[in-house]
Coordinates of N, CA, C and O in Angstrom, one line a residue:
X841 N 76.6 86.2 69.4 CA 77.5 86.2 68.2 C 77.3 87.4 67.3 O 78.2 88.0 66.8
X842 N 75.8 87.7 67.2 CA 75.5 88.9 65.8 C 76.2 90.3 67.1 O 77.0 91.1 66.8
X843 N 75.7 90.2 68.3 CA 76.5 91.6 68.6 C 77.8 91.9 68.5 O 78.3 93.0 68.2
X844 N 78.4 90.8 68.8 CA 79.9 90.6 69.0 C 80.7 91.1 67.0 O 81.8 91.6 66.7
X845 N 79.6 90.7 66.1 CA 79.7 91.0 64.8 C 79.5 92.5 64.3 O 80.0 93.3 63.6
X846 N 78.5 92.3 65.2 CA 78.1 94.4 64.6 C 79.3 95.1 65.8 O 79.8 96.1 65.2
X847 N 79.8 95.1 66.8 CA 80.8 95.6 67.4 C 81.7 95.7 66.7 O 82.0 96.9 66.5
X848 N 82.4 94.5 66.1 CA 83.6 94.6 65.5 C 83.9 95.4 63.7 O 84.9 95.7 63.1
X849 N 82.2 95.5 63.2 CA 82.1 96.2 62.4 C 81.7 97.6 62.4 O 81.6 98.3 61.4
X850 N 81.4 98.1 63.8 CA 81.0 99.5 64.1 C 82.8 100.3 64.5 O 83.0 101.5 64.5
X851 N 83.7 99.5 64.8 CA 85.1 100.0 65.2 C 85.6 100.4 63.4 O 86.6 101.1 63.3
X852 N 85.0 100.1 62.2 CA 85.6 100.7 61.2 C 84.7 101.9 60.8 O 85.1 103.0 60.3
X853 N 83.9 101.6 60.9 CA 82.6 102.5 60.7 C 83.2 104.2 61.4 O 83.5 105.2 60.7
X854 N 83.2 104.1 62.4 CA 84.3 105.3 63.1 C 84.9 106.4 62.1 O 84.7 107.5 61.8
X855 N 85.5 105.7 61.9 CA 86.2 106.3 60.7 C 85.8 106.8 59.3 O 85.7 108.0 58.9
X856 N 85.6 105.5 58.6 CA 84.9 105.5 57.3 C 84.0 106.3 57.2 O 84.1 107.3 56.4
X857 N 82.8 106.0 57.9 CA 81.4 106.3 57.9 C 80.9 106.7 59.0 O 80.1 105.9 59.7
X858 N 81.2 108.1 59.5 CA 80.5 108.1 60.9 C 79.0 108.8 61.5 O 78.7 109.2 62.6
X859 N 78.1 109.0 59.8 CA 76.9 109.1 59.4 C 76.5 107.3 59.8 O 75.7 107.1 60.8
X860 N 76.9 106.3 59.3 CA 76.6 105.5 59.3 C 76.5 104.8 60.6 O 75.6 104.1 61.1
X861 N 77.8 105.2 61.3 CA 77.7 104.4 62.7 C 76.7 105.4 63.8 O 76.5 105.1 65.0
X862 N 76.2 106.4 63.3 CA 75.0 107.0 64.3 C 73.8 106.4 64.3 O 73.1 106.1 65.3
X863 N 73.6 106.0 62.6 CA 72.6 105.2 62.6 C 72.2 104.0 63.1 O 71.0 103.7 63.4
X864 N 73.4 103.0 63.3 CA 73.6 101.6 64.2 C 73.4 101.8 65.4 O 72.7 101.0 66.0
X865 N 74.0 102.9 66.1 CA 73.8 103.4 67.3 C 72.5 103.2 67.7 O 72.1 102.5 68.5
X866 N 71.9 104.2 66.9 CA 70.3 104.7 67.1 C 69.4 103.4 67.2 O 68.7 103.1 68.1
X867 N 69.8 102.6 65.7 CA 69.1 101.7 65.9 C 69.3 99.8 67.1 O 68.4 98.9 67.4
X868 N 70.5 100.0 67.4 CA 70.8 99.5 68.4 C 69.9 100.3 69.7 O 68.9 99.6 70.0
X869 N 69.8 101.2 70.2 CA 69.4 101.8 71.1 C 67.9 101.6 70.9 O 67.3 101.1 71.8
X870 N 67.5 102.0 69.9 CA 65.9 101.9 69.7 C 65.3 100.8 70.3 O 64.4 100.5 71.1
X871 N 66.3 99.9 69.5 CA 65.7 97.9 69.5 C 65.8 97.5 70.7 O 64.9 96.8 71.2
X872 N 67.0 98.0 71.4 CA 67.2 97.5 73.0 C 65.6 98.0 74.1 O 64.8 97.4 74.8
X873 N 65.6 99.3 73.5 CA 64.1 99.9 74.3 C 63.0 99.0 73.9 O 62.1 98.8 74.8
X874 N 62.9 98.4 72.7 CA 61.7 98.0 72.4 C 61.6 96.5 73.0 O 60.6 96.0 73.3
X875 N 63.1 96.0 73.2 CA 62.5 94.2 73.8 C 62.1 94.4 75.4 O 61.7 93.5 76.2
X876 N 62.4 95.8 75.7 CA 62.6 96.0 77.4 C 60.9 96.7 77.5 O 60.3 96.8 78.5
X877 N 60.4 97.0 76.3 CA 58.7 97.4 75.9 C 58.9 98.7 77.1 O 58.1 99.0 78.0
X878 N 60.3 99.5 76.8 CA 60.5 100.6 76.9 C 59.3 101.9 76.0 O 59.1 101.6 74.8
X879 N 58.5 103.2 76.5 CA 58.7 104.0 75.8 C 59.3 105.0 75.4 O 60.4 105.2 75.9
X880 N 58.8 105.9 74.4 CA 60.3 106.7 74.4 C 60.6 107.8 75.0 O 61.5 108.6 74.8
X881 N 59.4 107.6 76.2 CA 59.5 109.1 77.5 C 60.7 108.0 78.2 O 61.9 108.1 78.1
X882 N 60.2 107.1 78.8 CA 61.5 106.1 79.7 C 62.5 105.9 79.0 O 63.5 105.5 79.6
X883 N 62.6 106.2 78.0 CA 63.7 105.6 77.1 C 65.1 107.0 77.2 O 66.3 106.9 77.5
X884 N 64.3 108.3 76.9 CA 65.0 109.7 77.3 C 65.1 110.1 78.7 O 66.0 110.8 79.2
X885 N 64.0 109.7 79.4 CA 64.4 109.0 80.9 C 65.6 108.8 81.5 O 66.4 109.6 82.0
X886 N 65.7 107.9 81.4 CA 67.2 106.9 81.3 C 68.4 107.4 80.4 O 69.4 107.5 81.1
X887 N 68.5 107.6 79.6 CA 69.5 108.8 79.1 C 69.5 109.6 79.2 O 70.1 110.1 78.3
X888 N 69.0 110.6 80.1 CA 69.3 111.5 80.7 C 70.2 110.9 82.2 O 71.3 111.1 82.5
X889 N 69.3 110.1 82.9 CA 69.8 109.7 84.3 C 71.3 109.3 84.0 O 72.2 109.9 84.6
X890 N 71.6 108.3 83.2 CA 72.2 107.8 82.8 C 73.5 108.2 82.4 O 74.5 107.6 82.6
X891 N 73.4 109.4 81.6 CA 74.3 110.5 80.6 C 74.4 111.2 81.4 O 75.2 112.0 80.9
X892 N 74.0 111.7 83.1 CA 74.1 112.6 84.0 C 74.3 114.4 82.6 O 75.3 115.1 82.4
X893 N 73.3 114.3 82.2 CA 73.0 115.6 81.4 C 71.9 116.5 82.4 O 71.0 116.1 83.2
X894 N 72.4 117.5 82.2 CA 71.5 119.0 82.9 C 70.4 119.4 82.7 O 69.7 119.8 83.6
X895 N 70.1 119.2 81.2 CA 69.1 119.7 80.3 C 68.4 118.5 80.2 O 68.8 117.4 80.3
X896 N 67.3 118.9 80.0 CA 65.7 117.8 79.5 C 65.9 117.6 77.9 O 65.9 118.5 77.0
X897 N 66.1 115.7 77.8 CA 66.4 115.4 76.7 C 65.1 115.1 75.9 O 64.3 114.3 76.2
X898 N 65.0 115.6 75.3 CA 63.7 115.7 74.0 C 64.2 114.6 72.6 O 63.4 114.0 72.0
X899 N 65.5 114.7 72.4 CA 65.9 113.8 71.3 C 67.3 113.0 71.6 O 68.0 113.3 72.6
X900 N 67.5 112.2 70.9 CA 68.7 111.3 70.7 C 69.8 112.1 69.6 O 71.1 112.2 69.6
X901 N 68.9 112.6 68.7 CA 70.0 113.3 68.0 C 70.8 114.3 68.0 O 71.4 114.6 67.0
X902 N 70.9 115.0 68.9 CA 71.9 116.2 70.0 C 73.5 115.4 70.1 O 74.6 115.9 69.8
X903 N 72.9 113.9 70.7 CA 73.8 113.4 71.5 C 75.0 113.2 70.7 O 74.8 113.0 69.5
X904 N 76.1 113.3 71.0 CA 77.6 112.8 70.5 C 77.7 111.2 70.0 O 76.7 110.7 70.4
X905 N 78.3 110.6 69.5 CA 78.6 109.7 69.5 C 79.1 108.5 70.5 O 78.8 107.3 70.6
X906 N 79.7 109.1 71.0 CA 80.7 108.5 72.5 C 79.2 108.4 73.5 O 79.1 107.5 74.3
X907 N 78.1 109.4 73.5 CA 77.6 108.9 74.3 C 76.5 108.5 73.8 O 75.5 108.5 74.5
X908 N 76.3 108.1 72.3 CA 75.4 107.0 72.0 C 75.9 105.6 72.4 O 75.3 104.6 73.0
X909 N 77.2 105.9 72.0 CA 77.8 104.6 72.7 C 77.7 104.0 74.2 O 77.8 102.8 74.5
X910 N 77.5 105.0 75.1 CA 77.5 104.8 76.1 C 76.2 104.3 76.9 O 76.0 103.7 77.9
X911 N 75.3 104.9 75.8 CA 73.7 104.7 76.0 C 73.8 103.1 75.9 O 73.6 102.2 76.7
X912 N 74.3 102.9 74.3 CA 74.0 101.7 73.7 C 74.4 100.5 74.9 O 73.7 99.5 75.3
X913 N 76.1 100.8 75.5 CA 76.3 99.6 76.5 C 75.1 99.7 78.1 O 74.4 98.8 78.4
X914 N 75.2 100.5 78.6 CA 74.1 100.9 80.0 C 72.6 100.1 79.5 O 72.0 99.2 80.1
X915 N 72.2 100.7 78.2 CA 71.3 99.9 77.7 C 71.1 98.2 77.7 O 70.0 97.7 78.1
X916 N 72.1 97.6 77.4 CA 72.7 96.1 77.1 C 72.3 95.5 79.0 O 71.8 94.4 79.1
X917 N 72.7 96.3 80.1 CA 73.2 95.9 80.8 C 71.7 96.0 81.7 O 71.5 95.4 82.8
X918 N 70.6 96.9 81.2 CA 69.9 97.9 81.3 C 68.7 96.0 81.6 O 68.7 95.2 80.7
X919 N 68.0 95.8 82.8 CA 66.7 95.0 83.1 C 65.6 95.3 82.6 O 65.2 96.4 82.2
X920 N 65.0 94.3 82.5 CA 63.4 94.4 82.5 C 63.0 95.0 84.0 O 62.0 95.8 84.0
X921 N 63.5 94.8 85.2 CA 63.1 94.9 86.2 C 63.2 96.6 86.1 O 62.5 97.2 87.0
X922 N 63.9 97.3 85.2 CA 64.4 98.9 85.7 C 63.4 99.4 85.0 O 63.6 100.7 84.8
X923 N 62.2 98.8 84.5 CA 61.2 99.3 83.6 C 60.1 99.6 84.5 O 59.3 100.4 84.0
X924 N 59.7 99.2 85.6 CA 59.2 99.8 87.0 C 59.3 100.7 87.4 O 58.4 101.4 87.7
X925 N 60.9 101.0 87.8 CA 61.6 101.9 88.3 C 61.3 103.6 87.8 O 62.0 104.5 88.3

């Protein structure tokens, strides 16, 4: 239910505030790494593989928006089991 709440309040954010919706992003992204007891080498890991980027990701904050977003859903979808991997 709280995701389905912060979704529907990150589609105004877009607009209004889109300082603010990086921040949601981020912190969406962060929190997902931490229940998966991701670190944050696996965590740029995976957004890189993920984001099929060229370059060696050192930070989150380069990234565009669209593909925080993109991080954020892959993330969601993202196992405990791929923490092995």
């Amino acid at each position: 239910f709280l995701q389905q709440q912060c979704a529907a309040h990150r589609v105004g954010l877009r607009r209004r505030d889109p300082v603010t919706l990086r921040r949601e992003l981020l912190r969406a992204i962060f929190g997902r790494a931490v229940s998966l007891a991701w670190s944050r080498d696996k965590l740029l890991q995976f957004a890189q593989e993920k984001l099929a980027l060229s370059d060696t990701v050192t930070s989150l904050g380069p990234l565009s928006t669209e593909q925080l977003e993109t991080l954020v859903v892959r993330l969601r979808r993202a196992t405990g089991a791929q923490v092995a991997a």
